[in-house]
mmCIF file of C-alpha atoms in Angstrom:
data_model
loop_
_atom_site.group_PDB
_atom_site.id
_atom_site.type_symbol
_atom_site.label_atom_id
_atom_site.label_comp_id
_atom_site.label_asym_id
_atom_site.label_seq_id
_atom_site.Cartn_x
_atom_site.Cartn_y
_atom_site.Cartn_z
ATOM 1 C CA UNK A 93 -130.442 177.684 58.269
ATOM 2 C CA UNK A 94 -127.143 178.457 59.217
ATOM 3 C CA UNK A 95 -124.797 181.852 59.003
ATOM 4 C CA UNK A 96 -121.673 182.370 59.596
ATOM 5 C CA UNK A 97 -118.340 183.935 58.739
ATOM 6 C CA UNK A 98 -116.089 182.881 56.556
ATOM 7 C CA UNK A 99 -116.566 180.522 53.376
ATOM 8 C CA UNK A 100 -116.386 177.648 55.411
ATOM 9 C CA UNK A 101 -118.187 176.967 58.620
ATOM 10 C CA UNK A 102 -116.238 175.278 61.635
ATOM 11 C CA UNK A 103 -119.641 175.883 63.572
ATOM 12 C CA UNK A 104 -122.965 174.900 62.752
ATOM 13 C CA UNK A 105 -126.201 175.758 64.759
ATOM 14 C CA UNK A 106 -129.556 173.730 64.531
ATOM 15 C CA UNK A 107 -132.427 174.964 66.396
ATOM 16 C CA UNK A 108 -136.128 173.109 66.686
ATOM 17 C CA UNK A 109 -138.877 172.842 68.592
ATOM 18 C CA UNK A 110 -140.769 168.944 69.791
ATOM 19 C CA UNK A 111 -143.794 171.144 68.722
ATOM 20 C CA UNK A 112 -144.825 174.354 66.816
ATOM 21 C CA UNK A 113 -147.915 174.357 68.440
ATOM 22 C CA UNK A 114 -149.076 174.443 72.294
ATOM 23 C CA UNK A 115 -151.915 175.284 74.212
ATOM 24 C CA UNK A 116 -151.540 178.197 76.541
ATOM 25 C CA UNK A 117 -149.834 177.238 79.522
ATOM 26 C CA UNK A 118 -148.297 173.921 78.135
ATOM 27 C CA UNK A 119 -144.536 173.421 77.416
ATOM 28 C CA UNK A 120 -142.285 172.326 74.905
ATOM 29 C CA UNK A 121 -138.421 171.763 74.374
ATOM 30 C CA UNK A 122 -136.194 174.119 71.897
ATOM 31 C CA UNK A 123 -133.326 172.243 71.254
ATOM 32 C CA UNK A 124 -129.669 173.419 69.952
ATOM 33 C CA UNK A 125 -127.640 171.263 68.076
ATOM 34 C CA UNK A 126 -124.079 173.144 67.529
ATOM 35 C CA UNK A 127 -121.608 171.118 65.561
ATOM 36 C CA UNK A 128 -118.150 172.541 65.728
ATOM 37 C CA UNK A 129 -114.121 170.861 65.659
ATOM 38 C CA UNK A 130 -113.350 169.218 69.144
ATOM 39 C CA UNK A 131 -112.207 171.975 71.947
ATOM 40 C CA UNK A 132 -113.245 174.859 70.696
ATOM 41 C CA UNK A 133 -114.751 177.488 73.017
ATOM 42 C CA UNK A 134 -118.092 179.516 72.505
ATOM 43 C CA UNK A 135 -120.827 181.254 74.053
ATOM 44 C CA UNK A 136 -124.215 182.387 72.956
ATOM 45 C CA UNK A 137 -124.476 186.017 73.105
ATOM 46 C CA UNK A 138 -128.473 185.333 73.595
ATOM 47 C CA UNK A 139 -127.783 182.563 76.556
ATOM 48 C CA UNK A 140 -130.551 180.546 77.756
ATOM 49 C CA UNK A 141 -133.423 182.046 75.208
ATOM 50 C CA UNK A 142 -132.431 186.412 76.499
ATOM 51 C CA UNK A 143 -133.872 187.452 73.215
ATOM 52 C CA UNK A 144 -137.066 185.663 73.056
ATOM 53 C CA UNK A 145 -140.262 187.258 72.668
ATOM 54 C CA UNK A 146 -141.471 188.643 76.153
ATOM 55 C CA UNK A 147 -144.243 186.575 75.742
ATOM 56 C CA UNK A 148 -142.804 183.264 75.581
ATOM 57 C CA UNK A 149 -139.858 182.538 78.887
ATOM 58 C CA UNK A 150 -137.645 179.909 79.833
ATOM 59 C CA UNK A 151 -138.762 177.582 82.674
ATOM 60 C CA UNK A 152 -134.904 175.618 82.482
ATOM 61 C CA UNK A 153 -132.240 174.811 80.837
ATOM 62 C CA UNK A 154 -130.881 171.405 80.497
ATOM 63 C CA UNK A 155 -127.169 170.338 80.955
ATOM 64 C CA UNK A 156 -125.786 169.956 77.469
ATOM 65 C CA UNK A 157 -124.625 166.849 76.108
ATOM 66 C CA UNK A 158 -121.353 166.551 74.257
ATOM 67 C CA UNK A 159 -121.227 163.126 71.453
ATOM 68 C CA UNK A 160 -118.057 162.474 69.914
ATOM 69 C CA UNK A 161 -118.179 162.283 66.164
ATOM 70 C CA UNK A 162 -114.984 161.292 65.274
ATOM 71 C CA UNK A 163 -112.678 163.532 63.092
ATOM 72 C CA UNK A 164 -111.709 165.576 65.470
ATOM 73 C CA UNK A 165 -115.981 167.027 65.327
ATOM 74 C CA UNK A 166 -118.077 167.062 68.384
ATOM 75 C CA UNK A 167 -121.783 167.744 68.772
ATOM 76 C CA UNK A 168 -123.126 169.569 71.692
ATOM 77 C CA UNK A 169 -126.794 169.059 72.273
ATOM 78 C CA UNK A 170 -128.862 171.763 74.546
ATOM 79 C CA UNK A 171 -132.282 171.944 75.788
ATOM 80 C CA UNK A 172 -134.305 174.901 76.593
ATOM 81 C CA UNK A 173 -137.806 174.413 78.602
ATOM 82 C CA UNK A 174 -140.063 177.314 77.234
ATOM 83 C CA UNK A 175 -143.922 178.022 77.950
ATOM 84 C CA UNK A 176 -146.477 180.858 76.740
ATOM 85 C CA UNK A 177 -149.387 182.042 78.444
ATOM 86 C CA UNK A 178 -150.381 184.445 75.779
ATOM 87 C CA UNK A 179 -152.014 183.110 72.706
ATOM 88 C CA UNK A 180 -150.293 183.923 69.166
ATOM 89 C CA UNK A 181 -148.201 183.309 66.717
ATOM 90 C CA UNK A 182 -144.245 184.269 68.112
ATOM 91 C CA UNK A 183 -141.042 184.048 66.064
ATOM 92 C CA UNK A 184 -137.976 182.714 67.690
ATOM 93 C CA UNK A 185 -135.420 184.865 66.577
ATOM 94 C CA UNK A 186 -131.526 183.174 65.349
ATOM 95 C CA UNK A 187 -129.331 182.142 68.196
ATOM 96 C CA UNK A 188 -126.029 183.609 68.019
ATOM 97 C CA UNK A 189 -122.965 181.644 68.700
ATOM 98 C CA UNK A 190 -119.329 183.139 69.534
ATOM 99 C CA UNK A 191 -116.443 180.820 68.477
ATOM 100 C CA UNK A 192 -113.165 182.450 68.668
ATOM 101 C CA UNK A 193 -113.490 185.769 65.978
ATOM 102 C CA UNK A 194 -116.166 184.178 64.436
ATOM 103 C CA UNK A 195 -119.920 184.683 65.199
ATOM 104 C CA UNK A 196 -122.689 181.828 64.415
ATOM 105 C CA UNK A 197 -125.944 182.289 63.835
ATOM 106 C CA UNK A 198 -129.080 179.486 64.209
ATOM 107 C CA UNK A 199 -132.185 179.003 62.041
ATOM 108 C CA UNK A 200 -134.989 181.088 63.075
ATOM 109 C CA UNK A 201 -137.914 179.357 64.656
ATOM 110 C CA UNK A 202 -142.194 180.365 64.581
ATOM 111 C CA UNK A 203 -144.023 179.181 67.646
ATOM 112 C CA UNK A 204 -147.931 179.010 67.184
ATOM 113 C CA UNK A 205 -149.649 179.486 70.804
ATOM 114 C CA UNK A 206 -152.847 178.365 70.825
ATOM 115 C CA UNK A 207 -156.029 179.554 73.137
ATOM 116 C CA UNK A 208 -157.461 177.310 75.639
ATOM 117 C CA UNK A 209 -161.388 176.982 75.372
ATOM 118 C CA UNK A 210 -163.324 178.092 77.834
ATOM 119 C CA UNK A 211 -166.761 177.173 79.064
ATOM 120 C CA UNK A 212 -169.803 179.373 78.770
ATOM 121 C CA UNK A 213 -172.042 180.591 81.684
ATOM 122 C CA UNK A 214 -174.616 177.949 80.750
ATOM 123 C CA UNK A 215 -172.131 174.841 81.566
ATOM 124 C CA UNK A 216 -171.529 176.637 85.194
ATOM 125 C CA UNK A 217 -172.263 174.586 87.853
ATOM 126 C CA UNK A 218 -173.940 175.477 91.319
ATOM 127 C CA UNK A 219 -171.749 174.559 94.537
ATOM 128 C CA UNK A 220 -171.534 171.345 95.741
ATOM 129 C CA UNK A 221 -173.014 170.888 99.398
ATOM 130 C CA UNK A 222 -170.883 170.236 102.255
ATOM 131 C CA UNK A 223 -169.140 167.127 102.135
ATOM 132 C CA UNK A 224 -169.219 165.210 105.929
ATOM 133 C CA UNK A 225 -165.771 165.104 107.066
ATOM 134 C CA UNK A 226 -164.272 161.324 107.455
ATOM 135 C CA UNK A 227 -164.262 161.311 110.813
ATOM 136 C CA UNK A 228 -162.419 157.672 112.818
ATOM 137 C CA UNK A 229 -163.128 156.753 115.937
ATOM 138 C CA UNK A 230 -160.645 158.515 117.741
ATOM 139 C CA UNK A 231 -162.173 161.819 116.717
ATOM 140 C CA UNK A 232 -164.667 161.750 119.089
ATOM 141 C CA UNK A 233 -162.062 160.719 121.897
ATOM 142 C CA UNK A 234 -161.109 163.818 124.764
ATOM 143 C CA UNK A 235 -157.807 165.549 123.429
ATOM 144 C CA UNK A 236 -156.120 163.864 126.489
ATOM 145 C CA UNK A 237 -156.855 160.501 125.462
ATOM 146 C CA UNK A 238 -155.258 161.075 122.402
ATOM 147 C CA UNK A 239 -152.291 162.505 123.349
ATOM 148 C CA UNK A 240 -151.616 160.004 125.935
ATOM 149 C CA UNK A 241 -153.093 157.262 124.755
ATOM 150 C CA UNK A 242 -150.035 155.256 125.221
ATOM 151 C CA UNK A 243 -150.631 155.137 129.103
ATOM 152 C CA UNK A 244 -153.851 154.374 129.306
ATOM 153 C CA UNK A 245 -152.449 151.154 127.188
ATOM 154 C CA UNK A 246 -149.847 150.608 129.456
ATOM 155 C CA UNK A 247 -152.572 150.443 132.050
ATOM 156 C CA UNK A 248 -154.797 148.538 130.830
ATOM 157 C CA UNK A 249 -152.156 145.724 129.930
ATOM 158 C CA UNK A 250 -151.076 145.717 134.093
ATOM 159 C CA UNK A 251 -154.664 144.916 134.885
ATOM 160 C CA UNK A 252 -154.759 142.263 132.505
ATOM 161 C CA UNK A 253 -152.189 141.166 134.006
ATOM 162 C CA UNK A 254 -152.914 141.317 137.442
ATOM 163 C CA UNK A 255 -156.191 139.875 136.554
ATOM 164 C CA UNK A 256 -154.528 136.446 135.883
ATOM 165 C CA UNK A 257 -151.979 136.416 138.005
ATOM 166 C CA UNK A 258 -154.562 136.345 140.904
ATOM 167 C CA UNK A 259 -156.749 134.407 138.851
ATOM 168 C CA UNK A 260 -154.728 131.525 137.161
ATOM 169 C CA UNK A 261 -151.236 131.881 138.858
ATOM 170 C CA UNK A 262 -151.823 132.689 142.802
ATOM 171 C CA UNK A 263 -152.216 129.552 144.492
ATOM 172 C CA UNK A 264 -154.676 126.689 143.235
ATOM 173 C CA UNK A 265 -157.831 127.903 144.059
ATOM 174 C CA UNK A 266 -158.430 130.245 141.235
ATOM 175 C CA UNK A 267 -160.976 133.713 142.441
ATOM 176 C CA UNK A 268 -164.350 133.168 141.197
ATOM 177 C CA UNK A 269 -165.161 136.250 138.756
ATOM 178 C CA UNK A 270 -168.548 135.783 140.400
ATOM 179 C CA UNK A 271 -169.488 134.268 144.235
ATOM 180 C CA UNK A 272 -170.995 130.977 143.474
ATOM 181 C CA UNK A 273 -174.690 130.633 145.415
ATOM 182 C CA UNK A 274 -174.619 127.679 147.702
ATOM 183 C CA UNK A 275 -176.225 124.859 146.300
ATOM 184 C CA UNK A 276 -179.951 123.867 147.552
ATOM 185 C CA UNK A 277 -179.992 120.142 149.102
ATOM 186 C CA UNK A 278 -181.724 117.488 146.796
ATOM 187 C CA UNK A 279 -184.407 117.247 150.961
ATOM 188 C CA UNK A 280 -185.179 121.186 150.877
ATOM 189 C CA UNK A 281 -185.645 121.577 147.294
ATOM 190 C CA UNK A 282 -188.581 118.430 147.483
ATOM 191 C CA UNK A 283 -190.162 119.707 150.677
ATOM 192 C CA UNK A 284 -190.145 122.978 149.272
ATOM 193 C CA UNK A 285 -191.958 122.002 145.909
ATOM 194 C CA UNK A 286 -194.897 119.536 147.962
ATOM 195 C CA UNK A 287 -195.717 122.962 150.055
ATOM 196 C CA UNK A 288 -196.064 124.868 147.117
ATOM 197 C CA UNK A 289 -198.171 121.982 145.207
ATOM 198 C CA UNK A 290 -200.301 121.796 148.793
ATOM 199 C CA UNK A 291 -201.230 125.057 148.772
ATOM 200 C CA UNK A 292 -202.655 125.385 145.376
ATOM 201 C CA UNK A 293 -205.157 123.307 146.356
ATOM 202 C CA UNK A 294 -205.564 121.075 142.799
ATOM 203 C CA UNK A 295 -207.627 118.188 144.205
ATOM 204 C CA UNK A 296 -210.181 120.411 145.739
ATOM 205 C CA UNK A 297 -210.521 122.049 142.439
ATOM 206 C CA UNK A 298 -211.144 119.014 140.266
ATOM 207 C CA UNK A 299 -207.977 118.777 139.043
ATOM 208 C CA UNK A 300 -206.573 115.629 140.816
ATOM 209 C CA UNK A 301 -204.579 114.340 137.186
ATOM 210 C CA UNK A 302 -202.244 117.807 137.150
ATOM 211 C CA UNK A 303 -202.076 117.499 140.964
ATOM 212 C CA UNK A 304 -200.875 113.324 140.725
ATOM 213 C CA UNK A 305 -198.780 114.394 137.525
ATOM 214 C CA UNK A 306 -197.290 117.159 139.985
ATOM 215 C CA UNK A 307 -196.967 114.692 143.065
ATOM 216 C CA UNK A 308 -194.768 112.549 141.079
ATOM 217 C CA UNK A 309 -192.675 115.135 138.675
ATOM 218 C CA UNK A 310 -190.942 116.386 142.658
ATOM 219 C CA UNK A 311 -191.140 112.626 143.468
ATOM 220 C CA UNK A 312 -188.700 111.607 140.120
ATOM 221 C CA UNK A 313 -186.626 115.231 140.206
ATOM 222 C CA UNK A 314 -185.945 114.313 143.872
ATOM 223 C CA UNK A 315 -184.660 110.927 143.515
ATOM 224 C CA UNK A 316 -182.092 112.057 140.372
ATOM 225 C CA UNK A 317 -180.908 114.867 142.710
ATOM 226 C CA UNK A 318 -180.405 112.676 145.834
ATOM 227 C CA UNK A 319 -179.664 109.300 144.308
ATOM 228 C CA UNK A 320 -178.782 110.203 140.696
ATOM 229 C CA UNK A 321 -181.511 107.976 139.550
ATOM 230 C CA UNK A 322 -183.182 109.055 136.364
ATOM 231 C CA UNK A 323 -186.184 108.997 137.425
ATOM 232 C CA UNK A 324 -187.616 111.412 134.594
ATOM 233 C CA UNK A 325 -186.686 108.749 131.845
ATOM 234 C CA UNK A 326 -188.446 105.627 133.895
ATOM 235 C CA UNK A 327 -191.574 103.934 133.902
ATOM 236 C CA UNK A 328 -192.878 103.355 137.431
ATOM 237 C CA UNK A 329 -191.674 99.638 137.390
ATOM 238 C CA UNK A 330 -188.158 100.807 136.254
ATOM 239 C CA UNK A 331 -188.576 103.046 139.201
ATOM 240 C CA UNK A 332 -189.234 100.660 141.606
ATOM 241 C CA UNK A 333 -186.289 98.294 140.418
ATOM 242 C CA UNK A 334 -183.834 101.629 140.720
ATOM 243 C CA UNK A 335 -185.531 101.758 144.410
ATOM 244 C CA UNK A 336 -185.649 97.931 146.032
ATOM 245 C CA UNK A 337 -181.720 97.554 144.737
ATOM 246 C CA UNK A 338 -180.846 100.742 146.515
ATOM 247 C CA UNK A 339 -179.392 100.240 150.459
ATOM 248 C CA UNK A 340 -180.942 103.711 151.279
ATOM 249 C CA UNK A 341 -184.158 103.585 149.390
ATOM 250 C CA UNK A 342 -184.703 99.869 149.368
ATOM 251 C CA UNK A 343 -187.160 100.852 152.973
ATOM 252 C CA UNK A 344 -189.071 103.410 151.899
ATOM 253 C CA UNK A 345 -190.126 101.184 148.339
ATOM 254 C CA UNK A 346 -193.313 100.218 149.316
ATOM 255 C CA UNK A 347 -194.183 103.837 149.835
ATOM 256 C CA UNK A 348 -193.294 104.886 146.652
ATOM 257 C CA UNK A 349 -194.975 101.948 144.957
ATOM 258 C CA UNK A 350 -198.753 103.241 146.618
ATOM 259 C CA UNK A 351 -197.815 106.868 145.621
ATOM 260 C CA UNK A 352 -197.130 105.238 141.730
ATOM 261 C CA UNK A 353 -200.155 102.967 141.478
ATOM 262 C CA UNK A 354 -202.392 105.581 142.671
ATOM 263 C CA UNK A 355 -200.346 108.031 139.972
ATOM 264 C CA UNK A 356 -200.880 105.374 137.748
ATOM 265 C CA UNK A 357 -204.670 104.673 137.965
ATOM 266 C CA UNK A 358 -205.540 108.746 137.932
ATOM 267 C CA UNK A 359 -203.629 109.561 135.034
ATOM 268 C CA UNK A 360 -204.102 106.598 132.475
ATOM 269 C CA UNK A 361 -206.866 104.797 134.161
ATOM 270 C CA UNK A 362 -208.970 107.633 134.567
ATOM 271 C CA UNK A 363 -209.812 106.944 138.093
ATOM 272 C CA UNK A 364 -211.408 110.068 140.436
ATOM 273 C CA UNK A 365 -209.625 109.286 143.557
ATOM 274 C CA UNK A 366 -211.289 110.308 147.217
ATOM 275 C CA UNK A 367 -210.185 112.889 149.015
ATOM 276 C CA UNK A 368 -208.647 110.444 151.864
ATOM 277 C CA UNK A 369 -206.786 108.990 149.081
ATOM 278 C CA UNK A 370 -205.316 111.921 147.694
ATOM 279 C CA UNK A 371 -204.270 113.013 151.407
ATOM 280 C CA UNK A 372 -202.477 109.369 152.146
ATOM 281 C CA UNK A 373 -200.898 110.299 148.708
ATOM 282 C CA UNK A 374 -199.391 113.619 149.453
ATOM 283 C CA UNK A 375 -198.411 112.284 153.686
ATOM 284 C CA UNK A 376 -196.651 109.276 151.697
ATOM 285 C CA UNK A 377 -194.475 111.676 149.579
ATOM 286 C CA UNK A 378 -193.417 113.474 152.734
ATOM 287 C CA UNK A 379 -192.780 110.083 154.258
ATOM 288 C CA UNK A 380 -190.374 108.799 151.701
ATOM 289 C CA UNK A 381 -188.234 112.677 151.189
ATOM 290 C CA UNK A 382 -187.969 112.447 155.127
ATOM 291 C CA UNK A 383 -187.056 108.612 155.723
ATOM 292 C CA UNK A 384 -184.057 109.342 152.607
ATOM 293 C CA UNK A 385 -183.397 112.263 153.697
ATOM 294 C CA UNK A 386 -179.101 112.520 154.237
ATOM 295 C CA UNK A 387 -177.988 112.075 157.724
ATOM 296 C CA UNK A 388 -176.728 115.937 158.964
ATOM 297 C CA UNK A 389 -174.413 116.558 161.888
ATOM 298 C CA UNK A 390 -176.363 118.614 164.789
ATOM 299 C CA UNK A 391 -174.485 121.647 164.316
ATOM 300 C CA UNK A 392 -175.559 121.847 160.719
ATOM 301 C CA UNK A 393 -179.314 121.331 161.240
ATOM 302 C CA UNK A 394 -179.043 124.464 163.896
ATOM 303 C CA UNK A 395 -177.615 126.626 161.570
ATOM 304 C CA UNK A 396 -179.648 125.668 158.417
ATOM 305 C CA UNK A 397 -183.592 124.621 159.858
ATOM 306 C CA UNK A 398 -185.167 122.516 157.375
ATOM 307 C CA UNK A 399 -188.437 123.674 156.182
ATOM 308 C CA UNK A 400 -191.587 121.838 157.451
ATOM 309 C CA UNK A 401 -194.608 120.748 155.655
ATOM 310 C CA UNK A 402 -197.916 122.855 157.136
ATOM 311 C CA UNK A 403 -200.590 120.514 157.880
#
């Protein structure tokens, strides 16, 4: 509804509300439309909602918006933001609008505020235990790592750094990470492994087929190591070609050949060899590691003394 003065009305005033009814605490828009002849000055006596109820106040207003209607008209469009937080019915009373001598007057407007429902003591529930905080990995880190955590970076990276510099760049010889043990010779590794097979006495015991089996295993590891024959892979005939076309083993052969056959007749034969024939076994073993043994220069046999067999 509009009132104003006069029996016809330069200014018209349209208010309305995007919704009659809200929920406590919700908001809704009260809009102004004034239509009135293009340039003409007014003011609301009641500016920005002054004369609403107490219970219902502006949160903003928006900027108007002036449209053009042609005929020398205009329309000016305003916003207001309101919001209640008491429940009830509330009437809006007229906007008044000041044009020149003339005073305007807007519709009236009924805002319905509705209450918000609230759970009972029956749908209360108990607390929630302790959640564990979401702790990373740099919680548990001393407060001067963290802060200067940047440094200990920059460390780090000049160790890498220095790490292969003096281990790829320096020179050619790169720096073993770890000393490299000095190899055992192919000789000592043999005459160390006939002591050891000597002393646990296998013959006397009865058990002359682990002690041939034994005899020959250091015989065929020895000749791989020394002469790079693969001795573990050959039959004793294969052996004993690898042995007669070799310069440096081709004179200890026929040693070799009574240490096989005797091998040989124990462990697929079945043959119980005598005593005296497992001793002439074990002396020819030494015989053949000794006579192939590599030739050493003086100075190295006195620093490094090559272990004897006990007799």
């Amino acid at each position: 509804m509009t009132a104003h003065n006069g029996a016809a009305a330069p200014v018209s005033i349209t208010a309305s509300l995007d919704s009659a009814y809200i929920l406590m605490g919700k908001q809704t828009a009260l809009k102004l439309d004034i239509v009135q002849d293009r340039g003409v000055q007014g003011t609301f006596i009641n500016n920005n909602g002054d004369t609403l109820p107490r219970e219902v106040e502006v949160i903003r207003a928006l900027k108007p918006d002036t449209t053009d209607l042609g005929s020398n008209r205009e329309e000016i469009k305003r916003e207001l933001i309101i919001q209640s937080f008491d429940s009830g019915l509330y009437t809006i009373p007229p906007f008044v609008y000041v044009a020149g001598n003339d005073t305007f007057t807007s519709n009236a407007l009924a805002l319905k505020v509705m209450p918000v429902a609230v759970d009972s003591m029956a749908t209360i529930h108990d607390y929630a235990g302790v959640a564990k905080p979401n702790t990373r990995i740099w919680d548990y880190l001393p407060d001067f790592i963290v802060e200067y955590w940047w440094i200990f970076l920059i460390v780090l990276l000049l160790a890498a750094a220095l790490f292969v510099w003096l281990r790829y760049i320096k020179g050619k010889k790169a720096i073993p990470l770890v000393p490299k043990k000095k190899p055992v010779p192919p000789y000592e590794v043999a005459m160390q492994a006939l002591n050891r097979l000597k002393s646990e006495k296998l013959c006397e015991n009865g058990h002359e087929k682990e002690y041939y089996t034994r005899l020959t295993e250091i015989l065929r590891i020895y000749l791989d190591k020394r002469f790079g024959i693969n001795a573990m892979e050959m039959t004793s005939t294969q052996i004993m070609q690898q042995l007669r076309s070799n310069d440096d083993t081709k004179t200890s052969a026929p040693v070799m050949k009574q240490i096989l056959e005797m091998a040989d007749f124990v462990k697929f034969a079945k043959v119980r060899p005598l005593p005296d024939d497992n001793q002439k076994a074990f002396a020819n073993a030494v015989t053949f590691v000794e006579n192939t043994r590599p030739v050493e220069q003086p100075a190295a046999e006195n620093d490094n003394p090559q272990p004897k067999v006990t007799e």
